């Protein structure tokens, strides 16, 4: 009987450790999401600045500057969308893993909400 209690306590300890690891990974995904939003905001800011100051320059006279700038802004947009999508998908995966851990033990399900 004492051995079963020890095994149960060890099992709960292992499940709590797994839950902590998954929550740490989820925090990392949230940090990636925050970075993706920041990367995505940069092209929007630059474009709004260019539109606001467009009366001070002729678009076709500065085309040799604008084309590379738009390429860089397009690349930043793609990277930002990729980081956001990747982190959202990973967070959904971590939520499923946490749900499985909650299903294994009711004591842990009370701790994690």
Short mmCIF file of N, CA, C and O in Angstrom, two decimals:
data_model
loop_
_atom_site.label_atom_id
_atom_site.label_comp_id
_atom_site.label_asym_id
_atom_site.label_seq_id
_atom_site.Cartn_x
_atom_site.Cartn_y
_atom_site.Cartn_z
N UNK A 1 0.82 -1.19 0.00
CA UNK A 1 0.00 0.00 0.00
C UNK A 1 0.86 1.26 0.00
O UNK A 1 0.54 2.22 -0.67
N UNK A 2 1.95 1.25 0.74
CA UNK A 2 2.85 2.39 0.78
C UNK A 2 3.55 2.59 -0.55
O UNK A 2 3.82 3.71 -0.97
N UNK A 3 3.84 1.47 -1.25
CA UNK A 3 4.51 1.56 -2.54
C UNK A 3 3.58 2.17 -3.58
O UNK A 3 4.01 2.94 -4.43
N UNK A 4 2.28 1.84 -3.54
CA UNK A 4 1.32 2.41 -4.48
C UNK A 4 1.21 3.92 -4.29
O UNK A 4 1.11 4.67 -5.25
N UNK A 5 1.24 4.38 -3.02
CA UNK A 5 1.16 5.81 -2.74
C UNK A 5 2.40 6.52 -3.27
O UNK A 5 2.30 7.63 -3.82
N UNK A 6 3.57 5.89 -3.13
CA UNK A 6 4.80 6.47 -3.64
C UNK A 6 4.76 6.56 -5.16
O UNK A 6 5.16 7.57 -5.74
N UNK A 7 4.28 5.50 -5.81
CA UNK A 7 4.18 5.51 -7.27
C UNK A 7 3.20 6.57 -7.74
O UNK A 7 3.43 7.24 -8.74
N UNK A 8 2.10 6.72 -7.00
CA UNK A 8 1.11 7.74 -7.36
C UNK A 8 1.70 9.14 -7.23
O UNK A 8 1.50 10.00 -8.08
N UNK A 9 2.47 9.37 -6.16
CA UNK A 9 3.10 10.66 -5.95
C UNK A 9 4.14 10.93 -7.04
O UNK A 9 4.23 12.05 -7.56
N UNK A 10 4.93 9.91 -7.40
CA UNK A 10 5.91 10.06 -8.47
C UNK A 10 5.23 10.34 -9.80
O UNK A 10 5.70 11.15 -10.59
N UNK A 11 4.10 9.65 -10.04
CA UNK A 11 3.35 9.86 -11.28
C UNK A 11 2.84 11.30 -11.36
O UNK A 11 2.94 11.94 -12.40
N UNK A 12 2.32 11.81 -10.24
CA UNK A 12 1.84 13.19 -10.22
C UNK A 12 3.01 14.15 -10.43
O UNK A 12 2.89 15.14 -11.15
N UNK A 13 4.15 13.85 -9.82
CA UNK A 13 5.33 14.71 -9.99
C UNK A 13 5.77 14.75 -11.45
O UNK A 13 6.13 15.81 -11.96
N UNK A 14 5.75 13.59 -12.09
CA UNK A 14 6.13 13.54 -13.51
C UNK A 14 5.14 14.33 -14.35
O UNK A 14 5.53 15.10 -15.24
N UNK A 15 3.85 14.19 -14.08
CA UNK A 15 2.84 14.92 -14.84
C UNK A 15 2.95 16.43 -14.62
O UNK A 15 2.79 17.21 -15.56
N UNK A 16 3.25 16.84 -13.38
CA UNK A 16 3.43 18.26 -13.11
C UNK A 16 4.66 18.79 -13.85
O UNK A 16 4.64 19.89 -14.42
N UNK A 17 5.73 18.00 -13.88
CA UNK A 17 6.92 18.39 -14.63
C UNK A 17 6.63 18.53 -16.12
O UNK A 17 7.10 19.48 -16.77
N UNK A 18 5.85 17.58 -16.66
CA UNK A 18 5.47 17.67 -18.08
C UNK A 18 4.64 18.92 -18.33
O UNK A 18 4.83 19.62 -19.34
N UNK A 19 3.71 19.21 -17.43
CA UNK A 19 2.87 20.39 -17.59
C UNK A 19 3.71 21.67 -17.53
O UNK A 19 3.49 22.59 -18.32
N UNK A 20 4.68 21.71 -16.63
CA UNK A 20 5.55 22.89 -16.55
C UNK A 20 6.36 23.06 -17.82
O UNK A 20 6.54 24.18 -18.31
N UNK A 21 6.84 21.96 -18.38
CA UNK A 21 7.60 22.03 -19.62
C UNK A 21 6.73 22.54 -20.77
O UNK A 21 7.15 23.40 -21.55
N UNK A 22 5.53 22.02 -20.85
CA UNK A 22 4.61 22.45 -21.92
C UNK A 22 4.25 23.92 -21.76
O UNK A 22 4.20 24.67 -22.74
N UNK A 23 4.03 24.36 -20.51
CA UNK A 23 3.71 25.77 -20.29
C UNK A 23 4.90 26.67 -20.62
O UNK A 23 4.72 27.79 -21.13
N UNK A 24 6.12 26.20 -20.37
CA UNK A 24 7.30 26.97 -20.76
C UNK A 24 7.40 27.08 -22.27
O UNK A 24 7.73 28.15 -22.81
N UNK A 25 7.11 25.99 -22.97
CA UNK A 25 7.11 26.04 -24.44
C UNK A 25 6.03 26.97 -24.95
O UNK A 25 6.22 27.68 -25.95
N UNK A 26 4.90 26.99 -24.27
CA UNK A 26 3.81 27.88 -24.68
C UNK A 26 4.21 29.35 -24.48
O UNK A 26 3.89 30.20 -25.32
N UNK A 27 4.92 29.64 -23.40
CA UNK A 27 5.41 31.01 -23.20
C UNK A 27 6.39 31.40 -24.30
O UNK A 27 6.39 32.54 -24.76
N UNK A 28 7.21 30.45 -24.73
CA UNK A 28 8.13 30.72 -25.83
C UNK A 28 7.36 31.03 -27.11
O UNK A 28 7.72 31.94 -27.85
N UNK A 29 6.29 30.29 -27.35
CA UNK A 29 5.46 30.55 -28.53
C UNK A 29 4.81 31.93 -28.45
O UNK A 29 4.67 32.62 -29.46
N UNK A 30 4.42 32.33 -27.26
CA UNK A 30 3.84 33.67 -27.09
C UNK A 30 4.89 34.75 -27.37
O UNK A 30 4.57 35.80 -27.94
N UNK A 31 6.13 34.50 -27.00
CA UNK A 31 7.20 35.46 -27.29
C UNK A 31 7.44 35.55 -28.80
O UNK A 31 7.67 36.64 -29.34
N UNK A 32 7.37 34.41 -29.49
CA UNK A 32 7.52 34.40 -30.95
C UNK A 32 6.36 35.15 -31.59
O UNK A 32 6.54 35.90 -32.56
N UNK A 33 5.16 34.97 -31.05
CA UNK A 33 3.99 35.69 -31.55
C UNK A 33 4.18 37.19 -31.40
O UNK A 33 3.91 37.96 -32.33
N UNK A 34 4.68 37.61 -30.26
CA UNK A 34 4.93 39.04 -30.02
C UNK A 34 5.97 39.57 -31.01
O UNK A 34 5.83 40.67 -31.54
N UNK A 35 7.01 38.79 -31.26
CA UNK A 35 8.03 39.20 -32.23
C UNK A 35 7.46 39.28 -33.64
O UNK A 35 7.79 40.19 -34.41
N UNK A 36 6.60 38.32 -33.99
CA UNK A 36 5.97 38.33 -35.30
C UNK A 36 5.09 39.56 -35.51
O UNK A 36 5.09 40.16 -36.59
N UNK A 37 4.37 39.95 -34.48
CA UNK A 37 3.53 41.14 -34.58
C UNK A 37 4.41 42.39 -34.75
O UNK A 37 4.09 43.27 -35.55
N UNK A 38 5.53 42.44 -34.04
CA UNK A 38 6.44 43.59 -34.18
C UNK A 38 7.04 43.64 -35.58
O UNK A 38 7.14 44.72 -36.18
N UNK A 39 7.44 42.48 -36.12
CA UNK A 39 8.01 42.44 -37.47
C UNK A 39 6.95 42.83 -38.49
O UNK A 39 7.24 43.50 -39.48
N UNK A 40 5.72 42.42 -38.27
CA UNK A 40 4.64 42.74 -39.20
C UNK A 40 4.26 44.23 -39.11
O UNK A 40 3.81 44.81 -40.11
N UNK A 41 4.43 44.84 -37.97
CA UNK A 41 4.07 46.25 -37.81
C UNK A 41 5.06 47.18 -38.52
O UNK A 41 4.68 48.29 -38.92
N UNK A 42 6.29 46.76 -38.69
CA UNK A 42 7.29 47.62 -39.32
C UNK A 42 6.93 47.99 -40.76
O UNK A 42 6.96 49.19 -41.09
N UNK A 43 6.57 47.05 -41.64
CA UNK A 43 6.20 47.46 -43.01
C UNK A 43 4.98 48.38 -43.05
O UNK A 43 4.93 49.31 -43.85
N UNK A 44 4.04 48.15 -42.16
CA UNK A 44 2.85 49.00 -42.13
C UNK A 44 3.24 50.43 -41.75
O UNK A 44 2.76 51.40 -42.33
N UNK A 45 4.14 50.55 -40.79
CA UNK A 45 4.60 51.87 -40.36
C UNK A 45 5.35 52.59 -41.47
O UNK A 45 5.13 53.78 -41.73
N UNK A 46 6.24 51.88 -42.14
CA UNK A 46 7.02 52.50 -43.21
C UNK A 46 6.11 52.92 -44.36
O UNK A 46 6.26 54.02 -44.92
N UNK A 47 5.16 52.06 -44.73
CA UNK A 47 4.25 52.42 -45.82
C UNK A 47 3.39 53.63 -45.46
O UNK A 47 3.16 54.50 -46.30
N UNK A 48 2.92 53.69 -44.23
CA UNK A 48 2.10 54.84 -43.84
C UNK A 48 2.94 56.12 -43.84
O UNK A 48 2.46 57.19 -44.21
N UNK A 49 4.21 56.02 -43.46
CA UNK A 49 5.11 57.18 -43.52
C UNK A 49 5.32 57.62 -44.97
O UNK A 49 5.31 58.82 -45.27
N UNK A 50 5.52 56.66 -45.87
CA UNK A 50 5.71 57.00 -47.29
C UNK A 50 4.47 57.65 -47.89
O UNK A 50 4.56 58.58 -48.69
N UNK A 51 3.30 57.15 -47.51
CA UNK A 51 2.06 57.73 -48.01
C UNK A 51 1.87 59.15 -47.46
O UNK A 51 1.46 60.07 -48.18
N UNK A 52 2.19 59.33 -46.18
CA UNK A 52 2.02 60.65 -45.56
C UNK A 52 2.95 61.69 -46.16
O UNK A 52 2.60 62.88 -46.24
N UNK A 53 4.13 61.27 -46.58
CA UNK A 53 5.10 62.23 -47.14
C UNK A 53 5.15 62.20 -48.66
O UNK A 53 6.06 62.77 -49.25
N UNK A 54 4.19 61.59 -49.30
CA UNK A 54 4.23 61.43 -50.76
C UNK A 54 4.12 62.74 -51.53
O UNK A 54 4.53 62.80 -52.70
N UNK A 55 3.61 63.77 -50.92
CA UNK A 55 3.51 65.04 -51.65
C UNK A 55 4.86 65.75 -51.76
O UNK A 55 5.00 66.69 -52.52
N UNK A 56 5.86 65.27 -51.02
CA UNK A 56 7.18 65.90 -51.04
C UNK A 56 8.15 65.27 -52.03
O UNK A 56 9.29 65.73 -52.15
N UNK A 57 7.73 64.22 -52.71
CA UNK A 57 8.62 63.59 -53.69
C UNK A 57 7.77 63.05 -54.84
O UNK A 57 6.57 62.83 -54.70
N UNK A 58 8.42 62.83 -55.96
CA UNK A 58 7.77 62.23 -57.12
C UNK A 58 8.11 60.75 -57.12
O UNK A 58 9.28 60.36 -57.11
N UNK A 59 7.08 59.94 -57.10
CA UNK A 59 7.24 58.49 -56.98
C UNK A 59 8.15 57.92 -58.06
O UNK A 59 9.00 57.06 -57.79
N UNK A 60 8.00 58.37 -59.29
CA UNK A 60 8.77 57.81 -60.40
C UNK A 60 10.23 58.27 -60.41
O UNK A 60 11.09 57.61 -60.97
N UNK A 61 10.52 59.40 -59.76
CA UNK A 61 11.91 59.85 -59.66
C UNK A 61 12.71 59.07 -58.61
O UNK A 61 13.93 59.00 -58.69
N UNK A 62 12.03 58.51 -57.64
CA UNK A 62 12.71 57.74 -56.59
C UNK A 62 12.41 56.25 -56.70
O UNK A 62 12.54 55.50 -55.74
N UNK A 63 12.03 55.83 -57.89
CA UNK A 63 11.66 54.43 -58.10
C UNK A 63 12.82 53.48 -57.81
O UNK A 63 12.59 52.37 -57.31
N UNK A 64 14.04 53.88 -58.07
CA UNK A 64 15.19 53.03 -57.80
C UNK A 64 15.40 52.81 -56.29
O UNK A 64 16.07 51.88 -55.89
N UNK A 65 14.82 53.67 -55.44
CA UNK A 65 14.84 53.45 -53.99
C UNK A 65 13.61 52.68 -53.52
O UNK A 65 13.68 51.89 -52.58
N UNK A 66 12.49 52.92 -54.17
CA UNK A 66 11.22 52.37 -53.71
C UNK A 66 11.12 50.87 -54.00
O UNK A 66 10.61 50.11 -53.16
N UNK A 67 11.61 50.43 -55.15
CA UNK A 67 11.50 49.00 -55.50
C UNK A 67 12.25 48.12 -54.50
O UNK A 67 11.66 47.16 -53.97
N UNK A 68 13.51 48.39 -54.17
CA UNK A 68 14.17 47.55 -53.15
C UNK A 68 13.50 47.66 -51.78
O UNK A 68 13.41 46.67 -51.04
N UNK A 69 13.01 48.86 -51.46
CA UNK A 69 12.32 49.04 -50.18
C UNK A 69 11.07 48.18 -50.12
O UNK A 69 10.81 47.51 -49.11
N UNK A 70 10.28 48.15 -51.21
CA UNK A 70 9.09 47.32 -51.23
C UNK A 70 9.43 45.84 -51.16
O UNK A 70 8.69 45.06 -50.56
N UNK A 71 10.54 45.44 -51.75
CA UNK A 71 10.98 44.03 -51.66
C UNK A 71 11.31 43.67 -50.21
O UNK A 71 10.92 42.60 -49.72
N UNK A 72 12.01 44.57 -49.54
CA UNK A 72 12.36 44.32 -48.13
C UNK A 72 11.10 44.30 -47.27
O UNK A 72 10.93 43.43 -46.40
N UNK A 73 10.18 45.23 -47.52
CA UNK A 73 8.94 45.27 -46.75
C UNK A 73 8.09 44.03 -47.01
O UNK A 73 7.45 43.50 -46.09
N UNK A 74 8.09 43.55 -48.26
CA UNK A 74 7.37 42.31 -48.57
C UNK A 74 7.97 41.12 -47.84
O UNK A 74 7.24 40.27 -47.31
N UNK A 75 9.30 41.06 -47.79
CA UNK A 75 9.96 39.96 -47.07
C UNK A 75 9.65 40.03 -45.58
O UNK A 75 9.38 39.00 -44.94
N UNK A 76 9.67 41.24 -45.01
CA UNK A 76 9.33 41.38 -43.59
C UNK A 76 7.88 40.99 -43.32
O UNK A 76 7.58 40.39 -42.28
N UNK A 77 6.99 41.30 -44.24
CA UNK A 77 5.59 40.91 -44.08
C UNK A 77 5.45 39.40 -44.09
O UNK A 77 4.75 38.82 -43.24
N UNK A 78 6.12 38.74 -45.01
CA UNK A 78 6.07 37.28 -45.08
C UNK A 78 6.64 36.65 -43.81
O UNK A 78 6.06 35.72 -43.24
N UNK A 79 7.76 37.18 -43.34
CA UNK A 79 8.37 36.65 -42.11
C UNK A 79 7.44 36.86 -40.92
O UNK A 79 7.26 35.96 -40.09
N UNK A 80 6.83 38.03 -40.81
CA UNK A 80 5.90 38.30 -39.71
C UNK A 80 4.70 37.39 -39.72
O UNK A 80 4.31 36.83 -38.68
N UNK A 81 4.12 37.19 -40.89
CA UNK A 81 2.95 36.29 -41.00
C UNK A 81 3.36 34.86 -40.66
O UNK A 81 2.63 34.13 -39.97
N UNK A 82 4.54 34.45 -41.11
CA UNK A 82 5.03 33.10 -40.81
C UNK A 82 5.22 32.91 -39.31
O UNK A 82 4.80 31.88 -38.75
N UNK A 83 5.84 33.87 -38.64
CA UNK A 83 6.06 33.74 -37.20
C UNK A 83 4.75 33.69 -36.43
O UNK A 83 4.59 32.90 -35.49
N UNK A 84 3.79 34.51 -36.83
CA UNK A 84 2.50 34.52 -36.16
C UNK A 84 1.77 33.19 -36.37
O UNK A 84 1.26 32.59 -35.41
N UNK A 85 1.71 32.72 -37.61
CA UNK A 85 1.00 31.47 -37.90
C UNK A 85 1.67 30.30 -37.19
O UNK A 85 0.98 29.44 -36.61
N UNK A 86 2.99 30.26 -37.21
CA UNK A 86 3.71 29.15 -36.57
C UNK A 86 3.46 29.13 -35.07
O UNK A 86 3.24 28.06 -34.48
N UNK A 87 3.48 30.29 -34.44
CA UNK A 87 3.27 30.31 -32.99
C UNK A 87 1.84 29.97 -32.61
O UNK A 87 1.61 29.29 -31.60
N UNK A 88 0.87 30.38 -33.42
CA UNK A 88 -0.52 30.03 -33.12
C UNK A 88 -0.74 28.53 -33.25
O UNK A 88 -1.39 27.90 -32.40
N UNK A 89 -0.17 27.93 -34.28
CA UNK A 89 -0.30 26.48 -34.47
C UNK A 89 0.36 25.73 -33.31
O UNK A 89 -0.19 24.76 -32.78
N UNK A 90 1.53 26.19 -32.90
CA UNK A 90 2.23 25.52 -31.78
C UNK A 90 1.46 25.68 -30.47
O UNK A 90 1.39 24.75 -29.68
N UNK A 91 0.87 26.84 -30.24
CA UNK A 91 0.10 27.02 -29.01
C UNK A 91 -1.12 26.11 -28.98
O UNK A 91 -1.47 25.57 -27.93
N UNK A 92 -1.76 25.91 -30.12
CA UNK A 92 -2.88 24.98 -30.18
C UNK A 92 -2.41 23.56 -29.87
O UNK A 92 -3.10 22.81 -29.17
N UNK A 93 -1.22 23.20 -30.36
CA UNK A 93 -0.66 21.88 -30.08
C UNK A 93 -0.38 21.73 -28.58
O UNK A 93 -0.69 20.69 -27.98
N UNK A 94 0.19 22.76 -27.96
CA UNK A 94 0.48 22.70 -26.54
C UNK A 94 -0.80 22.64 -25.71
O UNK A 94 -0.84 21.99 -24.67
N UNK A 95 -1.85 23.32 -26.16
CA UNK A 95 -3.13 23.24 -25.47
C UNK A 95 -3.68 21.81 -25.49
O UNK A 95 -4.23 21.33 -24.50
N UNK A 96 -3.52 21.13 -26.63
CA UNK A 96 -3.96 19.74 -26.72
C UNK A 96 -3.17 18.85 -25.77
O UNK A 96 -3.73 17.96 -25.12
N UNK A 97 -1.87 19.08 -25.69
CA UNK A 97 -1.04 18.29 -24.78
C UNK A 97 -1.43 18.53 -23.33
O UNK A 97 -1.50 17.58 -22.53
N UNK A 98 -1.70 19.79 -22.98
CA UNK A 98 -2.15 20.08 -21.62
C UNK A 98 -3.50 19.44 -21.32
O UNK A 98 -3.73 18.95 -20.21
N UNK A 99 -4.38 19.41 -22.30
CA UNK A 99 -5.68 18.77 -22.11
C UNK A 99 -5.51 17.27 -21.85
O UNK A 99 -6.21 16.70 -21.02
N UNK A 100 -4.56 16.64 -22.55
CA UNK A 100 -4.29 15.21 -22.31
C UNK A 100 -3.75 14.98 -20.91
O UNK A 100 -4.11 14.00 -20.26
N UNK A 101 -2.90 15.86 -20.43
CA UNK A 101 -2.36 15.72 -19.07
C UNK A 101 -3.47 15.91 -18.05
O UNK A 101 -3.54 15.18 -17.05
N UNK A 102 -4.36 16.86 -18.29
CA UNK A 102 -5.49 17.07 -17.38
C UNK A 102 -6.39 15.85 -17.34
O UNK A 102 -6.94 15.50 -16.30
N UNK A 103 -6.54 15.20 -18.49
CA UNK A 103 -7.39 14.02 -18.57
C UNK A 103 -6.79 12.84 -17.79
O UNK A 103 -7.51 12.00 -17.28
N UNK A 104 -5.47 12.78 -17.71
CA UNK A 104 -4.80 11.67 -17.02
C UNK A 104 -5.01 11.72 -15.52
O UNK A 104 -5.10 10.68 -14.88
N UNK A 105 -5.05 12.92 -14.94
CA UNK A 105 -5.13 13.02 -13.49
C UNK A 105 -6.01 14.21 -13.11
O UNK A 105 -5.77 15.33 -13.55
N UNK A 106 -6.99 13.93 -12.26
CA UNK A 106 -7.93 14.98 -11.88
C UNK A 106 -7.30 15.98 -10.91
O UNK A 106 -7.72 17.13 -10.85
N UNK A 107 -6.30 15.55 -10.14
CA UNK A 107 -5.62 16.48 -9.22
C UNK A 107 -4.92 17.57 -9.99
O UNK A 107 -4.98 18.76 -9.63
N UNK A 108 -4.28 17.20 -11.08
CA UNK A 108 -3.57 18.18 -11.89
C UNK A 108 -4.56 19.07 -12.64
O UNK A 108 -4.30 20.26 -12.83
N UNK A 109 -5.69 18.52 -13.04
CA UNK A 109 -6.67 19.34 -13.76
C UNK A 109 -7.20 20.48 -12.90
O UNK A 109 -7.58 21.53 -13.42
N UNK A 110 -7.19 20.30 -11.58
CA UNK A 110 -7.61 21.38 -10.69
C UNK A 110 -6.53 22.47 -10.61
O UNK A 110 -6.85 23.64 -10.43
N UNK A 111 -5.27 22.08 -10.77
CA UNK A 111 -4.17 23.04 -10.68
C UNK A 111 -4.01 23.86 -11.97
O UNK A 111 -3.66 25.04 -11.91
N UNK A 112 -4.24 23.23 -13.11
CA UNK A 112 -4.03 23.88 -14.40
C UNK A 112 -5.38 24.31 -14.97
O UNK A 112 -6.23 23.49 -15.25
N UNK A 113 -5.54 25.60 -15.12
CA UNK A 113 -6.77 26.12 -15.76
C UNK A 113 -6.47 27.28 -16.61
O UNK A 113 -5.56 27.95 -16.64
#
